[in-house]
Short mmCIF file of C-alpha atoms in Angstrom, two decimals:
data_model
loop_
_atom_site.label_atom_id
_atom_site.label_comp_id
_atom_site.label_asym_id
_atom_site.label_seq_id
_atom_site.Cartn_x
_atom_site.Cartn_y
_atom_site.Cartn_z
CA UNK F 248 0.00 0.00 0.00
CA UNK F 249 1.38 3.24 -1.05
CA UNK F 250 0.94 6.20 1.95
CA UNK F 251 1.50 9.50 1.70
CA UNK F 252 2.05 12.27 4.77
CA UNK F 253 2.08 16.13 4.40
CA UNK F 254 4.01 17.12 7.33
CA UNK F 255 7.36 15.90 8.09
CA UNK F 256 7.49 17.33 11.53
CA UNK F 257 7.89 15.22 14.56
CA UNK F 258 4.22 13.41 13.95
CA UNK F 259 4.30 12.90 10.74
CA UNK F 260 8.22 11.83 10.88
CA UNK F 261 7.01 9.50 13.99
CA UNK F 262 4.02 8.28 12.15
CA UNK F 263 6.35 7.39 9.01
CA UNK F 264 8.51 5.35 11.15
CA UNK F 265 5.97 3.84 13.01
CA UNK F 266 4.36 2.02 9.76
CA UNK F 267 7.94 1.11 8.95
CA UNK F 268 8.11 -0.58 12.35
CA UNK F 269 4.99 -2.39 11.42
CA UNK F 270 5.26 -3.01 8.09
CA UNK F 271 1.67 -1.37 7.07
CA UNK F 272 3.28 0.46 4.25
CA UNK F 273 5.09 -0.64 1.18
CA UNK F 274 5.45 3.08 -0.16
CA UNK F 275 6.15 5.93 1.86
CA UNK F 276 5.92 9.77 0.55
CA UNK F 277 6.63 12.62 2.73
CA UNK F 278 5.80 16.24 1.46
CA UNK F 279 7.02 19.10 3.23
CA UNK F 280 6.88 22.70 2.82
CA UNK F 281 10.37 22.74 3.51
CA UNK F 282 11.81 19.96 1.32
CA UNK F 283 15.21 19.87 3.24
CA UNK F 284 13.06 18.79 6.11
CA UNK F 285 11.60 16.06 4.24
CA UNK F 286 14.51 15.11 2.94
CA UNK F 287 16.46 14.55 5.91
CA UNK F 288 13.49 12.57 7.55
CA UNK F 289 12.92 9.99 4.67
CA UNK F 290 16.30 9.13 4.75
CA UNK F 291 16.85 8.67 8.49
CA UNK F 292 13.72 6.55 8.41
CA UNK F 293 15.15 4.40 5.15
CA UNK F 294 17.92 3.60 7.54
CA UNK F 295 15.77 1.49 9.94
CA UNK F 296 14.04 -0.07 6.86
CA UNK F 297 17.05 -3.46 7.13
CA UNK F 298 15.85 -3.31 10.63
CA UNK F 299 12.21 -3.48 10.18
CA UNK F 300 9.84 -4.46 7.01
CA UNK F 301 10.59 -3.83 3.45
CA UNK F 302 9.74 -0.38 2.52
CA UNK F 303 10.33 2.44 -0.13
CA UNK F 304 10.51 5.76 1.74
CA UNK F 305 11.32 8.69 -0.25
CA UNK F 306 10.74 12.97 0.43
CA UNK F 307 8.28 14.14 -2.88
CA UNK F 308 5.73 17.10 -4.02
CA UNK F 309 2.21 16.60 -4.05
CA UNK F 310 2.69 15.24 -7.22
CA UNK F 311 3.98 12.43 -5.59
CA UNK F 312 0.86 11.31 -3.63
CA UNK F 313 -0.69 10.06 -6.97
CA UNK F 314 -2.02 6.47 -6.41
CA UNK F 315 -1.70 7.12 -2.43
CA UNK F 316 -4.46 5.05 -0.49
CA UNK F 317 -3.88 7.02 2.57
CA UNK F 318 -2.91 10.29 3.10
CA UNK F 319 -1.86 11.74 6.48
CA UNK F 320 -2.39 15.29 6.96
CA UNK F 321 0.01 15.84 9.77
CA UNK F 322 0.78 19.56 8.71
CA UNK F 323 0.26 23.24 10.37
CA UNK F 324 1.32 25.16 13.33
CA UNK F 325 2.23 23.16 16.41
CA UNK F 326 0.40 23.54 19.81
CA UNK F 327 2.47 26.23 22.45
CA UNK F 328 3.03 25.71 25.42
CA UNK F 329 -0.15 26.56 27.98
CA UNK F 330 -2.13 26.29 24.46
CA UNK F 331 -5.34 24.46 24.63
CA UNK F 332 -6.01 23.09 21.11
CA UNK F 333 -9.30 24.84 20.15
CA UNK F 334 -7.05 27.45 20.49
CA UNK F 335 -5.17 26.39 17.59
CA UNK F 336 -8.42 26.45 14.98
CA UNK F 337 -7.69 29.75 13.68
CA UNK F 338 -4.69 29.26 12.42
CA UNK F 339 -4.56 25.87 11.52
CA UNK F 340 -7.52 25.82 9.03
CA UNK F 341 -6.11 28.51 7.17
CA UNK F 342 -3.49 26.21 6.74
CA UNK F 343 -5.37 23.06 5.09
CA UNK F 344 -7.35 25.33 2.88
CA UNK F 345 -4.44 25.09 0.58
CA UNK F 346 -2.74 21.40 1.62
CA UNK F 347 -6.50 19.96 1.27
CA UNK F 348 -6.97 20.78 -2.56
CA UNK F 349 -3.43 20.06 -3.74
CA UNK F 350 -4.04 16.40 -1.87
CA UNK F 351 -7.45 15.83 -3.45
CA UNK F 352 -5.54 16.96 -6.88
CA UNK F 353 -3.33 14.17 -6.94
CA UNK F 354 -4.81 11.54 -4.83
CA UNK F 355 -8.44 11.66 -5.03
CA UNK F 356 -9.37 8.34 -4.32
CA UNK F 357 -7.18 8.40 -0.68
CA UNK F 358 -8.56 8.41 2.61
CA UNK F 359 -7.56 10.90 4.62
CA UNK F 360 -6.35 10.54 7.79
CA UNK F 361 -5.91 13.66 10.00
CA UNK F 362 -3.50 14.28 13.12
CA UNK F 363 -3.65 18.34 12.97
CA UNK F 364 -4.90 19.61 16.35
CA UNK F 365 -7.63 20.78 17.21
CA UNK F 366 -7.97 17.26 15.22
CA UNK F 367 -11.82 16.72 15.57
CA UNK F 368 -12.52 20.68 13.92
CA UNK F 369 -9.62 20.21 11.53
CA UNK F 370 -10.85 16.44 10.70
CA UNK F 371 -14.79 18.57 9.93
CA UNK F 372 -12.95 20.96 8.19
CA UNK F 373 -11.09 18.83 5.91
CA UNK F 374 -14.19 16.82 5.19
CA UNK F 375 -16.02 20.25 4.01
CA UNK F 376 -13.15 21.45 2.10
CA UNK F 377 -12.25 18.03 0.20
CA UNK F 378 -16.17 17.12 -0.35
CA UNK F 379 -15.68 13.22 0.49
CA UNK F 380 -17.51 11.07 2.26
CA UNK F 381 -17.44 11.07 6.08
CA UNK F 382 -16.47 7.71 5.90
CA UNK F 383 -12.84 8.78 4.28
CA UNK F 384 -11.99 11.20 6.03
CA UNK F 385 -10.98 10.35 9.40
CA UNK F 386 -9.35 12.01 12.91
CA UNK F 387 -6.79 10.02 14.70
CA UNK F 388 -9.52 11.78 17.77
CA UNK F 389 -9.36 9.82 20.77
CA UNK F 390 -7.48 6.91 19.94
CA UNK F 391 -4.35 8.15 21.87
CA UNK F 392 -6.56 8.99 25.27
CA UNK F 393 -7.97 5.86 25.04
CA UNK F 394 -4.26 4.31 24.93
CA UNK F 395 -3.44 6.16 27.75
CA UNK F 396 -6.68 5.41 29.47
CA UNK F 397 -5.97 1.65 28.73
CA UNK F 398 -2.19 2.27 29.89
CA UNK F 399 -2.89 3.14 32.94
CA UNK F 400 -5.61 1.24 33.98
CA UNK F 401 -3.30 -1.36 32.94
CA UNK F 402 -0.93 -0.13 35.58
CA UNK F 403 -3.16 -0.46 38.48
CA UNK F 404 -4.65 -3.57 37.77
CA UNK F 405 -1.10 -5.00 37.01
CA UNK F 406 -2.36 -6.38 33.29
CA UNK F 407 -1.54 -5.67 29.75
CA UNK F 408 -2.98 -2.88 28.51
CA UNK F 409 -4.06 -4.96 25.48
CA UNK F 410 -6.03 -7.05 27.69
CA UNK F 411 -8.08 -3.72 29.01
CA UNK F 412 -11.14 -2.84 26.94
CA UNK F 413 -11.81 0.82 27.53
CA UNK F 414 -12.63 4.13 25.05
CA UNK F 415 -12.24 7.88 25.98
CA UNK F 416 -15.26 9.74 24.00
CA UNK F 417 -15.58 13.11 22.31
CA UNK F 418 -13.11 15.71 22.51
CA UNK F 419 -9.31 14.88 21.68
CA UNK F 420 -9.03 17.51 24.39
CA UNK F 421 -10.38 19.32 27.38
CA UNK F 422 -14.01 17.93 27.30
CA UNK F 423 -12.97 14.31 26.39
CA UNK F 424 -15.20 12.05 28.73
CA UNK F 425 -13.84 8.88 29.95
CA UNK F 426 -15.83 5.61 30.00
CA UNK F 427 -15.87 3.58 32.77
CA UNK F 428 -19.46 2.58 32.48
CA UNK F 429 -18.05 0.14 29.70
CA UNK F 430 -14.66 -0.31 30.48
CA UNK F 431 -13.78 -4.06 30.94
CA UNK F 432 -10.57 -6.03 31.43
CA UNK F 433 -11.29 -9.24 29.70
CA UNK F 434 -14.73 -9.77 29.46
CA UNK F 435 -15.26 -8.91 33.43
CA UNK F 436 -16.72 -5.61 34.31
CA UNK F 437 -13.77 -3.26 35.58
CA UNK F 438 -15.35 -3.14 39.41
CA UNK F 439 -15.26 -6.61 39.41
CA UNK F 440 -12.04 -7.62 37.98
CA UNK F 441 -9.86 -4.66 40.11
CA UNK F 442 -11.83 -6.51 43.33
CA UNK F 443 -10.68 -10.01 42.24
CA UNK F 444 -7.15 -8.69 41.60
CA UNK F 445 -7.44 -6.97 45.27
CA UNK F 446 -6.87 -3.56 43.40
CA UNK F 447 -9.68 -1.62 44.13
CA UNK F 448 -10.91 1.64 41.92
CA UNK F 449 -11.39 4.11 44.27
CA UNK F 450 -12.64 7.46 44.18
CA UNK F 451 -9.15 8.89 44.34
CA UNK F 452 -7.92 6.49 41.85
CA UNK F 453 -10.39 7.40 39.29
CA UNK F 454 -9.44 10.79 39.50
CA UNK F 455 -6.16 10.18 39.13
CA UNK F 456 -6.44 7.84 36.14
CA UNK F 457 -8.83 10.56 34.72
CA UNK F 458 -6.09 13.67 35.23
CA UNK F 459 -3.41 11.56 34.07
CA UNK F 460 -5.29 11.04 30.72
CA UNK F 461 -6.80 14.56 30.61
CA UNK F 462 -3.44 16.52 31.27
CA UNK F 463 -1.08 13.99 29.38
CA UNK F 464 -0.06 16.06 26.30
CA UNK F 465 0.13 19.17 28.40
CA UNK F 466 3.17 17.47 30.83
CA UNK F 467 4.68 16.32 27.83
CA UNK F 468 4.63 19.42 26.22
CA UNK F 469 6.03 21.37 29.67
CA UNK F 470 8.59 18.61 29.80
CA UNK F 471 9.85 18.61 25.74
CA UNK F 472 7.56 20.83 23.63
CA UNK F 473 5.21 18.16 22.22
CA UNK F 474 3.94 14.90 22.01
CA UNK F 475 4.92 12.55 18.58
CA UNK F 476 5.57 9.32 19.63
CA UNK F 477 2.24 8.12 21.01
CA UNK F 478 0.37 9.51 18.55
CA UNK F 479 2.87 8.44 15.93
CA UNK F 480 2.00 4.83 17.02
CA UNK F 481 -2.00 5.84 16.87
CA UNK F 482 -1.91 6.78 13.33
CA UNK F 483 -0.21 3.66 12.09
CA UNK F 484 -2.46 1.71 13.91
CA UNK F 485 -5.11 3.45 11.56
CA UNK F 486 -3.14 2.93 8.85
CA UNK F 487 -2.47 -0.68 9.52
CA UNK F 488 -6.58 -1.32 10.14
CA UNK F 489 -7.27 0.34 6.59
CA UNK F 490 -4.55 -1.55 4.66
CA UNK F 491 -5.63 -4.58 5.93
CA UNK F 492 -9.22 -4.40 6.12
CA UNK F 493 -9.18 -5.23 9.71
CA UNK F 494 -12.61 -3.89 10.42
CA UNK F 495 -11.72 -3.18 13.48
CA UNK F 496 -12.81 -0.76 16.32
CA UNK F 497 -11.35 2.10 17.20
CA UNK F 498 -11.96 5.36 18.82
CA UNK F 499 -11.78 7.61 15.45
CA UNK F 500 -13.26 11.27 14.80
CA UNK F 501 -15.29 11.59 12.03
CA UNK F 502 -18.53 13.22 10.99
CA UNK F 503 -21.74 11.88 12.52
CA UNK F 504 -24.88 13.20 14.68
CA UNK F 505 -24.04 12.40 18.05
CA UNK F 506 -26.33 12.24 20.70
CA UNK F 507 -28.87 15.30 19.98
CA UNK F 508 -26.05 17.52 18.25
CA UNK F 509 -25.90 17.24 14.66
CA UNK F 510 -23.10 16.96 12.22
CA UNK F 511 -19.79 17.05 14.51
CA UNK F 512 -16.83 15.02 14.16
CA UNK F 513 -15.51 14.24 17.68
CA UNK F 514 -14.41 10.09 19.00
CA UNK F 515 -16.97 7.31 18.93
CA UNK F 516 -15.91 3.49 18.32
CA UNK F 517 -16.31 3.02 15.01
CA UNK F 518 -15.28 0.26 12.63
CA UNK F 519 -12.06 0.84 10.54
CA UNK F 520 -11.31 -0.87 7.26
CA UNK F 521 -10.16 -0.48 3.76
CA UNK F 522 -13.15 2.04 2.96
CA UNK F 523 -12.16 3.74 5.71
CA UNK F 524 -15.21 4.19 8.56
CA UNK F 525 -17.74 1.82 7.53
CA UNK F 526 -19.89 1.94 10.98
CA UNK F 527 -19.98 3.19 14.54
CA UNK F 528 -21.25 2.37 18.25
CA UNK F 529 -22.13 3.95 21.26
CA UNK F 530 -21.24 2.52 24.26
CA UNK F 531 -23.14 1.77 27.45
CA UNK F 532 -22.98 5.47 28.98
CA UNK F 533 -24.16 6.47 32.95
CA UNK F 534 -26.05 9.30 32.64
CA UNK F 535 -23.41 11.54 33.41
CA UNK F 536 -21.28 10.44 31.10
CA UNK F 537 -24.10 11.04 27.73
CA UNK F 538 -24.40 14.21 29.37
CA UNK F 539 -20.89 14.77 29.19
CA UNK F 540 -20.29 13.49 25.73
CA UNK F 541 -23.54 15.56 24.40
CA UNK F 542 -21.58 19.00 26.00
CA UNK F 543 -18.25 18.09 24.72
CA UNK F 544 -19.84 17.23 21.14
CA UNK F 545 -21.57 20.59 21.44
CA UNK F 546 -18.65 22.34 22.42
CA UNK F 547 -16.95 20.97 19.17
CA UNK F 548 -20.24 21.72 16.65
CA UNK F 549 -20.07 25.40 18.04
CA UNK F 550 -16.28 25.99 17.38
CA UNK F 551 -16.70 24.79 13.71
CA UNK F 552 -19.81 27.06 13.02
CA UNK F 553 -17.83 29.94 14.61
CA UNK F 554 -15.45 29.25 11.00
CA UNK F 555 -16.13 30.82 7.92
CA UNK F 556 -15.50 27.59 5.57
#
């Protein structure tokens, strides 16, 4: 499968490297506004390709991205520090206005995958300025917060995190709402497997699991300036799902009604495959947490209609 990525920065580079790790990719094109930057990236990645899976990784134009069946749009300004990422709307979608329509010139028939924060408005806007399908055009959303989520809960109940079965919904962001109601490890209900592993979930535990999910990218970014490795991961897992036609489910942004608010892209499990989003779910919610994911959808459908697109 031939993918392409606009953005060589540290996600896109990390994402690149990532689907060489896994071997989800047997053409790689990075596209830069500064080609240099590309340049040097491609080839520091083809050096871990006799480490890893065959690949063909090479810096190109858009021009390049003909016959892509994914395209990562990991391009724009990156978050500041102390800079929540609605904050980032502004300037970010004047950005794809442009990379949007050069994509769609030369590799129409690609899904697009989108890792630009504030990712759930810049995954809406990229659907309204490329005219696809919801189903193609896709936000890495929550997929990272649920890793986290899963990581930690991990932690405490000393399992693998692949063995935890647990989504954050909504917002990639502030208003993200965690759900335990439907969190499991195995097939056992999370209350009841943390009490059989004599690792309770207490009220102070929660909260800490939930603030060490909610605040994650901000102590990365105090710490180093931004998060790329995670989310790197994330978006070859997408990648990997599509190329394969996994069908698999995974907490994506795309464009749906949700709950009573209409037309928003924010995180729902949804099923991933070659078409790109095919289907989606809602979980068993408490009635907090519907309440919560109907505000934080809100929250996201009023940002976008504050754009002139």
């Amino acid at each position: 499968m031939k993918l392409g990525i606009v953005g060589a920065g540290m996600v896109g580079s990390a994402a690149a490297f990532s689907c060489v790790q896994q071997g989800v990719a047997s053409s790689i094109v990075m596209v830069d506004l500064d080609a240099a930057r590309a340049r040097a990236e491609a080839e520091d990645i083809a050096h871990a390709v006799p480490f890893a899976a065959p690949a063909h990784i090479m810096a190109g134009e858009y021009a390049d991205l003909e016959g892509a069946s994914v395209v990562i749009l990991a391009c724009g300004v990156s978050q500041k520090p102390g800079e929540t990422r609605l904050q980032l709307l502004s300037r970010n979608a004047q950005v794809f206005a442009d990379v949007v329509a050069r994509v769609i010139r030369y590799a129409p028939d690609a899904i697009l995958l989108v890792a630009s924060n504030p990712v759930d408005i810049m995954t809406q806007v990229t659907q309204k300025l490329s005219g696809l399908p919801a189903g193609r055009v896709i936000g890495s959303g929550t997929i990272l917060d649920t890793a986290r989520f899963r990581w930690l809960l991990g932690q405490h109940l000393g399992i693998a995190p692949r063995s935890v079965h647990a989504y954050v919904l909504g917002e990639h962001g502030d208003s993200e709402v965690l759900g335990w109601s439907s969190a499991r490890a195995g097939s056992v209900g999370l209350d009841s497997f943390a009490a059989q592993m004599r690792a309770p979930l207490t009220d102070s535990l929660r909260q800490r699991i939930d603030t060490g999910v909610r605040r994650a990218a901000y102590t990365i970014i105090e710490g180093k300036g931004a998060t790329w490795y995670g989310i790197g991961a994330g978006l070859a897992r997408i990648v990997a799902a599509i190329a394969q036609d996994e069908q698999t489910v995974l907490t994506v942004s795309t464009l749906s009604d949700v709950l009573d608010v209409p037309q928003v892209c924010c995180s729902l499990p949804r099923v991933v495959g070659r078409a790109g989003v095919s289907s989606e779910l809602m979980p068993d919610l408490s009635e907090g947490e519907r309440h919560d994911l109907a505000a934080s959808a809100r929250l996201l459908r009023d940002s976008y209609d504050a754009l002139a697109i």
